[in-house]
């Protein structure tokens, strides 16, 4: 029996309850009660007997008595009595009918010694009674034999000493107090003591402790990753099929989600290389090099902002940037943005002073430029967000919105939207020219006089919505460039067509550039140069940020303000186009220089994170 129990558990005989529990847990993963009920019952019985023997053996060892390892059952098929652990078998040279001398042994605690009369009845030879003469007519009854005394009941298995009563909340509170007062290392040392106490608890309370610690892990999002790994290794939330049955499906899903976010996984080398600037900037905080930090933020703030908002927070935590570190980086990125605004404003002030020679006029130009840029950027962001999503109406808990994204993904888009914009430009040209004979146009014959301008506006708005980019960032950039594009086309075409027509043609030109970049509009290579400034603006926004893409337009606006609006369209276009090339070249060089000045991560820290 004993050898089968240890074989079923898959371990050698041991008095360590922790080893027995771990072996039982491992076997439970492949012995499901719903697949093989008999095997599960046998495994459970072997586990309980092994625990009882280990507890008895430890008690015997504490009293100084020698404890033999549990022996196997008697191998002979005609053996009458199974050996009790601790008793030796009779020598092989003693005949079976000669009783062997049994030394007087003190039974283990919990084993009841059978009465002396029962022992004598078992060991005495059976005596046949004398034959009974029966009448010849009576049937012959079988010979009656003396009643055999039943063998003594098997010794009762030693009972486990009851573990000290402990509440899971008390253990959790102990760990949390150690963590808050002494840090992560002390917490992991305290966990070892708590784990030993958990191993001594009965198996019936496993679900109680597992649920309590799972709720703690879900509730405390700042628990160290090392403790999360240790808790999962002990309670096996992610590797035991019984977890959902023990603690419930909602809590199982919550704790597994929390573990997936916290337990470190192998880090992709490409991800580490992409996030290296953030790690090196965070190292400046530890070195307390604040002057260099301000210079780095001025030089590469857009790249840092792009990385910080583009990489998931969980991936950054795996790289060593905890949530407080990420919050600090976000604050520094905002500070760098204001540093850049201030630096560009000072540059505008210097150029205005050189242009006018008067400090008061230059200051007025700078203030005007700041106000105009704030209004243009705010209006562009609002317009871009509105066209991206469309109008939304809420009635109670229901939300009504136009399926603009689905319309833009139609096979005829964005070509149909561009055609509508050009048609709206033609309608505006026909309706706003006083010498135009509207009745001569076959399309306008069916429209009343008041509907001509409304039709132009409707087709223009429909074309703008239909041809709008699918990428939200592209939409924001185009909305931010609305003033510059409309000013350029009005200055270039204003002597031939009305302003509404210029506006529709400019919108079609900008939307065509976005469609060519996104691959939604096929065009020959040479035609890309016609929309190259739009493509460059969108690429800069993708590479850095929306604010960097607006810098050339800001330069054109500053030039317009310094010359009080008397600027040729070709000059504005040249400032914009050349500014796009200069911004891309300058930011690339500034980033390379900043990376050379940033402190290099220590090799030891990188190896630790790899491990």
XYZ file of C-alpha atoms in Angstrom:
611
model
C 0.000 0.000 0.000
C 2.718 2.474 0.996
C 4.887 1.974 -2.066
C 1.831 2.450 -4.257
C 1.000 5.702 -2.465
C 4.436 7.187 -2.980
C 4.544 5.944 -6.570
C 1.146 7.471 -7.234
C 2.402 10.809 -5.875
C 5.594 10.471 -7.902
C 8.055 11.177 -5.069
C 10.245 9.294 -2.638
C 9.035 8.830 0.979
C 9.513 12.093 2.842
C 8.352 13.813 6.005
C 8.148 17.251 4.343
C 4.494 18.247 4.061
C 5.382 20.945 1.528
C 6.916 18.408 -0.850
C 3.876 16.147 -0.505
C 1.514 19.042 -1.269
C 3.515 20.105 -4.316
C 3.603 16.551 -5.644
C -0.140 16.265 -5.130
C -0.727 19.568 -6.930
C 1.403 18.436 -9.880
C -0.506 15.157 -10.188
C -3.841 16.995 -9.993
C -3.043 18.764 -13.244
C -3.194 15.444 -15.117
C -5.733 13.636 -12.926
C -9.061 15.352 -13.384
C -12.028 14.054 -11.380
C -14.385 14.486 -14.317
C -12.137 12.372 -16.575
C -11.226 9.486 -14.220
C -13.054 9.538 -10.885
C -11.371 6.341 -9.600
C -7.871 7.612 -10.298
C -8.717 10.893 -8.607
C -10.041 9.109 -5.498
C -6.949 6.899 -5.366
C -4.670 9.948 -5.684
C -6.593 11.736 -2.944
C -6.374 8.732 -0.600
C -2.638 8.358 -1.240
C -2.139 12.059 -0.543
C -3.992 11.884 2.785
C -2.158 8.729 3.925
C 1.195 10.236 3.011
C 0.374 13.371 5.011
C -0.678 11.318 8.021
C 2.444 9.190 7.934
C 4.668 12.267 7.555
C 3.020 13.921 10.570
C 3.415 10.758 12.683
C 7.014 10.321 11.590
C 7.878 13.893 12.496
C 6.289 13.438 15.924
C 8.283 10.238 16.478
C 11.498 11.937 15.417
C 10.871 14.803 17.829
C 10.653 12.230 20.677
C 14.001 10.746 19.694
C 12.704 7.430 18.345
C 13.994 5.981 15.102
C 11.465 6.076 12.301
C 11.907 3.509 9.517
C 10.750 4.388 6.023
C 7.335 2.962 5.104
C 7.700 -0.592 3.791
C 5.849 -2.168 0.934
C 3.024 -4.652 1.405
C 3.976 -8.297 1.909
C 4.897 -9.750 -1.412
C 3.853 -13.371 -0.642
C 0.331 -14.091 -1.855
C -0.458 -16.293 1.229
C 0.551 -13.668 3.759
C -2.133 -13.477 6.390
C -1.520 -10.070 7.912
C -0.174 -6.930 6.255
C 2.799 -5.367 7.943
C 2.277 -2.225 9.904
C 4.881 0.487 9.264
C 7.634 0.096 11.754
C 7.364 -3.761 12.173
C 9.805 -6.138 10.553
C 8.865 -9.254 8.625
C 9.822 -12.692 10.091
C 13.047 -14.264 8.828
C 12.792 -16.222 5.625
C 14.181 -19.472 7.208
C 11.428 -19.712 9.826
C 8.621 -22.097 8.806
C 5.255 -20.595 8.209
C 3.608 -22.664 10.995
C 6.111 -21.511 13.620
C 5.169 -18.135 14.991
C 8.010 -15.725 15.031
C 8.918 -13.870 18.138
C 7.538 -10.394 17.938
C 9.301 -7.828 20.050
C 7.189 -5.698 22.260
C 6.724 -2.404 20.457
C 4.949 0.670 21.619
C 2.273 1.468 19.063
C 2.408 4.854 17.402
C 0.180 7.574 18.765
C -3.403 7.144 17.639
C -3.092 3.328 17.086
C -5.365 1.281 19.401
C -3.827 -1.946 20.754
C -6.211 -4.919 20.310
C -7.394 -6.801 23.465
C -5.413 -9.802 24.681
C -8.353 -12.180 24.156
C -8.512 -11.214 20.505
C -4.798 -11.816 20.080
C -5.034 -15.255 21.708
C -7.996 -16.189 19.561
C -6.072 -15.278 16.470
C -2.853 -17.066 17.394
C -4.422 -20.267 18.911
C -4.814 -23.230 16.498
C -8.355 -24.099 15.455
C -9.786 -27.209 17.328
C -12.300 -29.430 15.586
C -15.257 -30.449 17.818
C -16.141 -34.167 18.248
C -18.433 -35.688 15.569
C -22.138 -35.778 16.325
C -24.060 -39.020 15.582
C -27.271 -38.270 13.777
C -30.269 -40.559 13.077
C -30.064 -42.370 9.780
C -33.214 -40.775 8.454
C -32.059 -37.327 9.237
C -30.083 -35.533 6.622
C -26.427 -35.241 7.233
C -25.591 -31.715 8.326
C -22.240 -30.263 7.545
C -19.688 -30.445 10.271
C -19.806 -27.389 12.423
C -16.539 -25.657 13.085
C -15.583 -23.444 15.883
C -16.249 -19.811 15.043
C -13.106 -18.078 13.919
C -12.283 -14.828 15.641
C -12.196 -11.902 13.217
C -8.767 -10.372 12.754
C -8.181 -7.121 14.527
C -9.126 -3.942 12.676
C -6.269 -2.206 10.899
C -4.554 0.350 13.077
C -6.006 3.792 12.855
C -3.896 6.147 10.783
C -2.194 8.875 12.797
C -4.102 12.162 12.755
C -2.477 15.402 11.666
C -1.949 17.985 14.375
C -4.356 20.856 13.756
C -2.545 23.872 12.241
C -2.802 27.180 14.050
C -5.895 29.118 12.990
C -4.995 32.079 10.774
C -7.073 34.443 8.689
C -5.938 35.347 5.148
C -6.596 39.018 5.882
C -4.061 38.883 8.712
C -1.364 37.473 6.408
C -2.127 40.050 3.722
C -2.056 42.884 6.245
C 1.309 41.664 7.542
C 2.805 41.642 4.040
C 1.398 45.054 3.193
C 2.743 46.639 6.359
C 6.218 45.216 5.702
C 6.105 46.433 2.102
C 5.071 49.984 2.966
C 7.573 50.345 5.789
C 10.649 48.483 4.537
C 10.345 48.079 0.747
C 10.311 45.258 -1.780
C 13.247 43.211 -0.455
C 11.731 43.010 3.024
C 8.398 42.112 1.454
C 9.887 39.134 -0.385
C 11.590 37.949 2.833
C 8.285 38.193 4.697
C 6.572 36.276 1.911
C 8.779 33.256 2.613
C 7.437 33.084 6.176
C 3.854 33.561 4.991
C 4.302 30.832 2.399
C 5.373 28.380 5.067
C 2.276 29.187 7.067
C 0.137 28.669 3.962
C 1.728 25.250 3.392
C 0.677 24.171 6.886
C -2.981 25.050 6.329
C -5.435 22.250 5.455
C -6.262 21.714 1.828
C -9.909 22.582 2.481
C -8.919 26.219 3.077
C -6.914 26.579 -0.113
C -9.805 28.235 -1.967
C -10.260 30.760 0.859
C -6.614 31.828 0.837
C -6.393 31.788 -2.956
C -9.409 34.083 -3.345
C -8.179 36.512 -0.677
C -4.696 36.857 -2.190
C -6.125 37.112 -5.717
C -8.364 40.013 -4.661
C -5.361 41.686 -3.054
C -3.299 41.354 -6.227
C -6.108 42.784 -8.371
C -6.791 45.604 -5.924
C -3.166 46.641 -5.410
C -1.950 47.601 -8.877
C 1.440 48.724 -7.538
C 2.500 45.407 -6.012
C 6.028 44.466 -7.135
C 6.327 42.101 -10.061
C 8.463 39.701 -8.016
C 5.645 39.206 -5.527
C 3.120 38.725 -8.350
C 5.324 35.967 -9.789
C 5.685 34.330 -6.351
C 1.929 34.434 -5.673
C 1.137 32.887 -9.042
C 3.728 30.153 -8.479
C 2.154 29.290 -5.120
C -1.564 29.468 -5.944
C -1.166 28.493 -9.658
C -3.798 30.932 -10.909
C -2.562 30.651 -14.501
C -1.595 26.968 -14.589
C -4.300 25.067 -12.647
C -7.555 24.102 -14.339
C -9.327 24.196 -10.968
C -8.752 27.930 -10.422
C -12.072 28.987 -11.909
C -13.917 26.432 -9.792
C -12.089 27.415 -6.614
C -12.339 31.223 -6.718
C -14.993 31.851 -9.379
C -14.853 32.877 -13.037
C -14.890 36.705 -12.559
C -12.035 36.711 -10.049
C -10.074 34.200 -12.152
C -10.334 36.435 -15.209
C -9.386 39.522 -13.195
C -6.310 37.967 -11.583
C -5.116 36.396 -14.830
C -5.455 39.769 -16.582
C -3.520 41.476 -13.798
C -0.780 38.853 -13.985
C -0.532 39.195 -17.761
C 0.096 42.910 -17.310
C 2.622 42.586 -14.466
C 4.612 39.396 -14.886
C 7.623 40.208 -17.047
C 7.960 38.461 -20.361
C 10.889 38.315 -22.764
C 11.410 41.838 -24.079
C 11.609 42.306 -27.828
C 15.043 43.761 -28.728
C 13.352 46.107 -31.210
C 11.115 47.417 -28.425
C 14.109 47.973 -26.160
C 15.938 49.850 -28.910
C 12.889 52.044 -29.577
C 12.442 52.935 -25.896
C 16.145 53.514 -25.213
C 15.873 57.347 -25.399
C 13.241 57.280 -22.642
C 15.440 55.073 -20.469
C 18.426 57.335 -20.963
C 16.423 60.477 -20.190
C 15.149 58.805 -17.007
C 18.789 58.179 -16.056
C 19.317 61.974 -16.007
C 16.893 62.154 -13.099
C 19.033 59.826 -11.035
C 22.168 61.775 -11.996
C 20.378 65.078 -11.166
C 21.727 66.782 -14.275
C 18.908 69.302 -14.661
C 20.632 71.698 -17.093
C 21.396 68.889 -19.532
C 17.835 67.607 -19.109
C 16.394 70.987 -20.164
C 18.636 71.083 -23.237
C 17.704 67.519 -24.190
C 13.989 68.345 -23.859
C 14.436 71.376 -26.094
C 16.208 69.316 -28.723
C 14.170 66.106 -28.850
C 10.865 66.760 -27.073
C 8.760 65.634 -30.092
C 10.540 62.291 -30.307
C 10.144 61.688 -26.567
C 6.459 62.602 -26.709
C 5.928 60.242 -29.629
C 7.607 57.357 -27.802
C 5.888 57.997 -24.480
C 2.411 58.057 -26.023
C 3.082 55.352 -28.577
C 4.521 52.616 -26.331
C 2.134 50.831 -23.925
C 2.618 51.500 -20.222
C 2.939 47.772 -19.527
C 5.809 47.415 -22.005
C 7.600 50.366 -20.435
C 7.227 48.764 -17.000
C 8.871 45.615 -18.318
C 11.778 47.784 -19.433
C 12.208 49.174 -15.924
C 10.100 52.348 -16.123
C 7.556 52.028 -13.333
C 4.412 54.165 -13.232
C 6.019 56.971 -11.160
C 8.860 57.117 -13.691
C 6.401 57.322 -16.584
C 4.488 60.116 -14.865
C 7.724 62.028 -14.348
C 8.604 61.604 -18.045
C 5.147 62.875 -19.056
C 5.674 65.993 -16.936
C 9.077 66.576 -18.525
C 7.637 66.187 -22.019
C 5.052 68.896 -21.254
C 7.792 71.110 -19.866
C 9.822 70.550 -23.019
C 6.840 71.569 -25.137
C 6.608 74.929 -23.348
C 10.360 75.359 -23.663
C 10.075 74.952 -27.423
C 7.151 77.388 -27.632
C 9.169 79.930 -25.716
C 12.253 79.405 -27.865
C 10.269 79.779 -31.114
C 8.546 82.914 -29.763
C 11.926 84.454 -28.970
C 13.071 83.588 -32.492
C 10.017 85.337 -33.965
C 10.704 88.354 -31.754
C 14.318 88.532 -32.937
C 13.378 88.322 -36.611
C 10.620 90.920 -36.155
C 13.079 93.259 -34.419
C 15.553 92.867 -37.285
C 12.760 93.488 -39.791
C 11.230 96.566 -38.147
C 14.086 97.936 -36.060
C 11.608 98.802 -33.311
C 11.305 96.722 -30.145
C 7.708 97.762 -29.457
C 6.569 96.873 -32.967
C 8.464 93.603 -32.814
C 6.826 92.736 -29.483
C 3.397 93.563 -30.915
C 4.089 91.325 -33.896
C 5.151 88.495 -31.613
C 2.047 88.807 -29.424
C -0.162 88.915 -32.513
C 1.559 85.857 -33.896
C 1.058 83.924 -30.636
C -2.642 84.794 -30.550
C -3.224 83.901 -34.204
C -1.387 80.589 -33.859
C -3.408 79.678 -30.766
C -6.675 80.371 -32.581
C -5.616 78.537 -35.749
C -4.374 75.455 -33.908
C -7.414 75.297 -31.621
C -9.768 75.739 -34.559
C -7.890 73.167 -36.626
C -7.957 70.581 -33.832
C -11.685 71.144 -33.274
C -12.469 70.976 -36.999
C -10.348 67.870 -37.497
C -11.898 66.050 -34.536
C -15.406 67.022 -35.653
C -14.950 65.779 -39.216
C -13.183 62.629 -38.025
C -16.143 61.515 -35.899
C -19.048 63.586 -37.206
C -21.944 65.013 -35.202
C -23.179 62.875 -32.313
C -26.594 62.983 -30.657
C -27.339 61.358 -27.304
C -30.901 60.466 -26.327
C -30.870 58.910 -22.894
C -28.452 56.011 -23.039
C -28.563 55.764 -26.827
C -25.968 57.413 -29.022
C -26.697 58.437 -32.600
C -23.830 59.176 -34.978
C -23.277 59.149 -38.707
C -21.242 56.171 -39.994
C -18.621 58.429 -41.553
C -15.810 55.890 -41.305
C -17.860 53.288 -43.148
C -18.711 55.793 -45.892
C -15.049 56.750 -46.327
C -14.062 53.103 -46.757
C -16.364 52.697 -49.743
C -14.723 51.539 -52.954
C -15.574 54.828 -54.710
C -13.840 56.933 -52.072
C -11.975 59.236 -52.006
C -12.412 59.813 -55.738
C -16.126 60.574 -55.418
C -15.466 63.082 -52.627
C -12.850 64.890 -54.708
C -15.268 65.043 -57.672
C -17.950 66.551 -55.417
C -15.494 69.206 -54.215
C -14.585 70.199 -57.765
C -18.272 70.253 -58.718
C -18.956 72.508 -55.703
C -16.153 74.819 -56.906
C -17.787 74.995 -60.332
C -21.203 75.721 -58.798
C -19.698 78.507 -56.673
C -18.042 79.929 -59.776
C -21.307 79.878 -61.713
C -23.451 81.355 -58.924
C -21.093 84.125 -57.794
C -20.145 85.496 -61.203
C -22.589 88.329 -61.982
C -22.164 87.929 -65.709
C -22.880 84.202 -65.633
C -26.138 83.051 -67.155
C -27.244 80.376 -64.703
C -30.184 79.352 -66.853
C -27.759 78.389 -69.587
C -26.357 75.563 -67.475
C -28.475 72.398 -67.913
C -27.672 71.209 -64.415
C -29.009 74.363 -62.769
C -32.250 74.612 -64.705
C -34.150 72.511 -62.157
C -32.911 74.538 -59.164
C -34.645 77.677 -57.866
C -32.604 80.826 -57.531
C -32.102 80.501 -53.755
C -30.879 76.883 -54.034
C -27.851 77.554 -56.235
C -25.531 78.710 -53.454
C -26.947 76.122 -51.062
C -26.201 73.349 -53.562
C -22.588 74.532 -53.828
C -22.225 74.479 -50.058
C -23.863 71.030 -49.783
C -21.679 69.400 -52.426
C -18.573 70.978 -50.923
C -19.363 69.726 -47.421
C -20.267 66.247 -48.698
C -17.052 66.051 -50.713
C -14.982 67.202 -47.738
C -16.504 64.558 -45.434
C -16.312 61.761 -48.007
C -12.689 62.359 -49.025
C -11.445 63.004 -45.463
C -8.472 60.799 -44.452
C -9.069 57.623 -42.472
C -6.067 58.313 -40.245
C -7.108 60.765 -37.464
C -3.635 62.348 -37.326
C -3.780 63.149 -41.050
C -7.148 64.799 -40.545
C -5.783 66.995 -37.751
C -2.850 68.090 -39.901
C -5.074 68.999 -42.848
C -7.417 70.941 -40.581
C -4.432 72.785 -39.104
C -3.242 73.720 -42.604
C -6.673 75.047 -43.627
C -5.697 78.719 -43.232
C -2.457 78.397 -45.180
C -3.973 76.363 -48.025
C -6.977 78.671 -48.401
C -4.709 81.741 -48.325
C -2.389 80.319 -50.973
C -5.142 79.303 -53.382
C -7.108 82.519 -52.887
C -3.983 84.541 -53.617
C -3.183 82.407 -56.653
C -6.719 82.064 -58.115
C -8.532 85.034 -56.568
C -8.362 87.106 -59.764
C -10.196 84.393 -61.758
C -12.542 82.592 -59.369
C -14.440 83.580 -56.204
C -13.156 82.722 -52.740
C -15.552 79.753 -52.319
C -14.221 78.143 -55.467
C -10.629 78.700 -54.339
C -11.467 77.141 -50.989
C -12.968 74.010 -52.597
C -10.043 73.629 -55.020
C -7.515 74.004 -52.193
C -9.345 71.433 -50.071
C -9.380 68.989 -52.989
C -5.633 69.498 -53.489
C -4.820 68.840 -49.812
C -7.142 65.808 -49.592
C -5.617 64.383 -52.787
C -2.162 64.563 -51.183
C -3.378 62.692 -48.110
C -5.069 60.043 -50.294
C -1.877 59.550 -52.344
C 0.218 59.088 -49.179
C -2.276 56.574 -47.729
C -2.372 54.615 -51.017
C -6.092 55.251 -51.531
C -5.541 57.204 -54.730
C -3.305 55.812 -57.446
C -1.223 58.436 -59.179
C 1.926 58.416 -61.334
C 5.202 59.260 -59.684
C 5.546 62.631 -61.342
C 2.143 63.747 -60.028
C 3.311 63.264 -56.446
C 5.423 66.390 -56.781
C 2.245 68.413 -57.230
C 1.137 67.502 -53.699
C 4.614 67.115 -52.189
C 4.186 69.805 -49.453
C 1.074 68.056 -48.121
C 2.821 64.682 -48.139
C 5.849 66.151 -46.345
C 3.627 67.696 -43.664
C 1.897 64.386 -42.994
C 5.189 62.459 -42.901
C 6.667 64.931 -40.395
C 3.571 64.537 -38.186
C 3.964 60.753 -38.299
C 7.689 60.920 -37.594
C 7.440 63.475 -34.805
C 4.214 65.207 -33.724
C 1.373 67.401 -34.945
C 3.095 70.458 -33.475
C 6.284 69.901 -35.472
C 4.261 69.631 -38.693
C 2.736 73.037 -37.914
C 6.091 74.820 -37.502
C 6.533 75.739 -41.222
C 2.993 77.157 -41.297
C 3.818 79.128 -38.135
C 6.855 80.585 -39.891
C 4.707 81.592 -42.888
C 2.155 83.212 -40.571
C 4.916 85.149 -38.757
C 6.201 86.452 -42.065
C 2.695 87.475 -43.066
C 2.199 89.378 -39.791
C 5.587 91.115 -39.986
C 4.691 92.446 -43.441
C 1.145 93.312 -42.364
C -0.481 91.006 -44.883
C 1.340 92.339 -47.964
C 2.957 89.064 -48.953
C 2.890 87.334 -52.324
C 1.468 83.809 -52.516
C 4.696 82.501 -54.017
C 6.649 83.819 -51.019
C 4.318 82.121 -48.538
C 4.507 78.878 -50.483
C 8.325 79.064 -50.594
C 8.525 79.668 -46.825
C 6.202 76.718 -46.200
C 7.940 74.281 -48.576
C 11.455 75.261 -47.508
C 10.370 75.192 -43.850
C 9.232 71.587 -44.188
C 12.639 70.514 -45.459
C 14.457 72.587 -42.836
C 12.341 71.231 -39.962
C 12.916 67.610 -40.981
C 16.668 68.126 -41.421
C 17.066 70.119 -38.187
C 15.124 67.697 -36.000
C 17.081 64.750 -37.338
C 20.383 66.463 -36.493
C 19.168 67.613 -33.079
C 18.044 64.117 -32.129
C 21.376 62.615 -33.148
C 23.256 65.196 -31.083
C 20.983 64.713 -28.062
C 21.479 60.948 -28.155
C 25.234 61.465 -28.122
C 24.956 63.683 -25.033
C 22.611 61.413 -23.115
C 24.225 59.059 -20.595
C 24.708 55.517 -21.818
C 22.851 52.847 -19.877
C 25.177 50.737 -17.693
C 25.849 47.295 -19.086
C 25.019 45.685 -15.767
C 21.582 47.311 -15.652
C 20.865 46.195 -19.188
C 21.880 42.615 -18.350
C 19.683 42.641 -15.233
C 16.704 43.727 -17.265
C 17.432 41.059 -19.856
C 17.390 38.421 -17.114
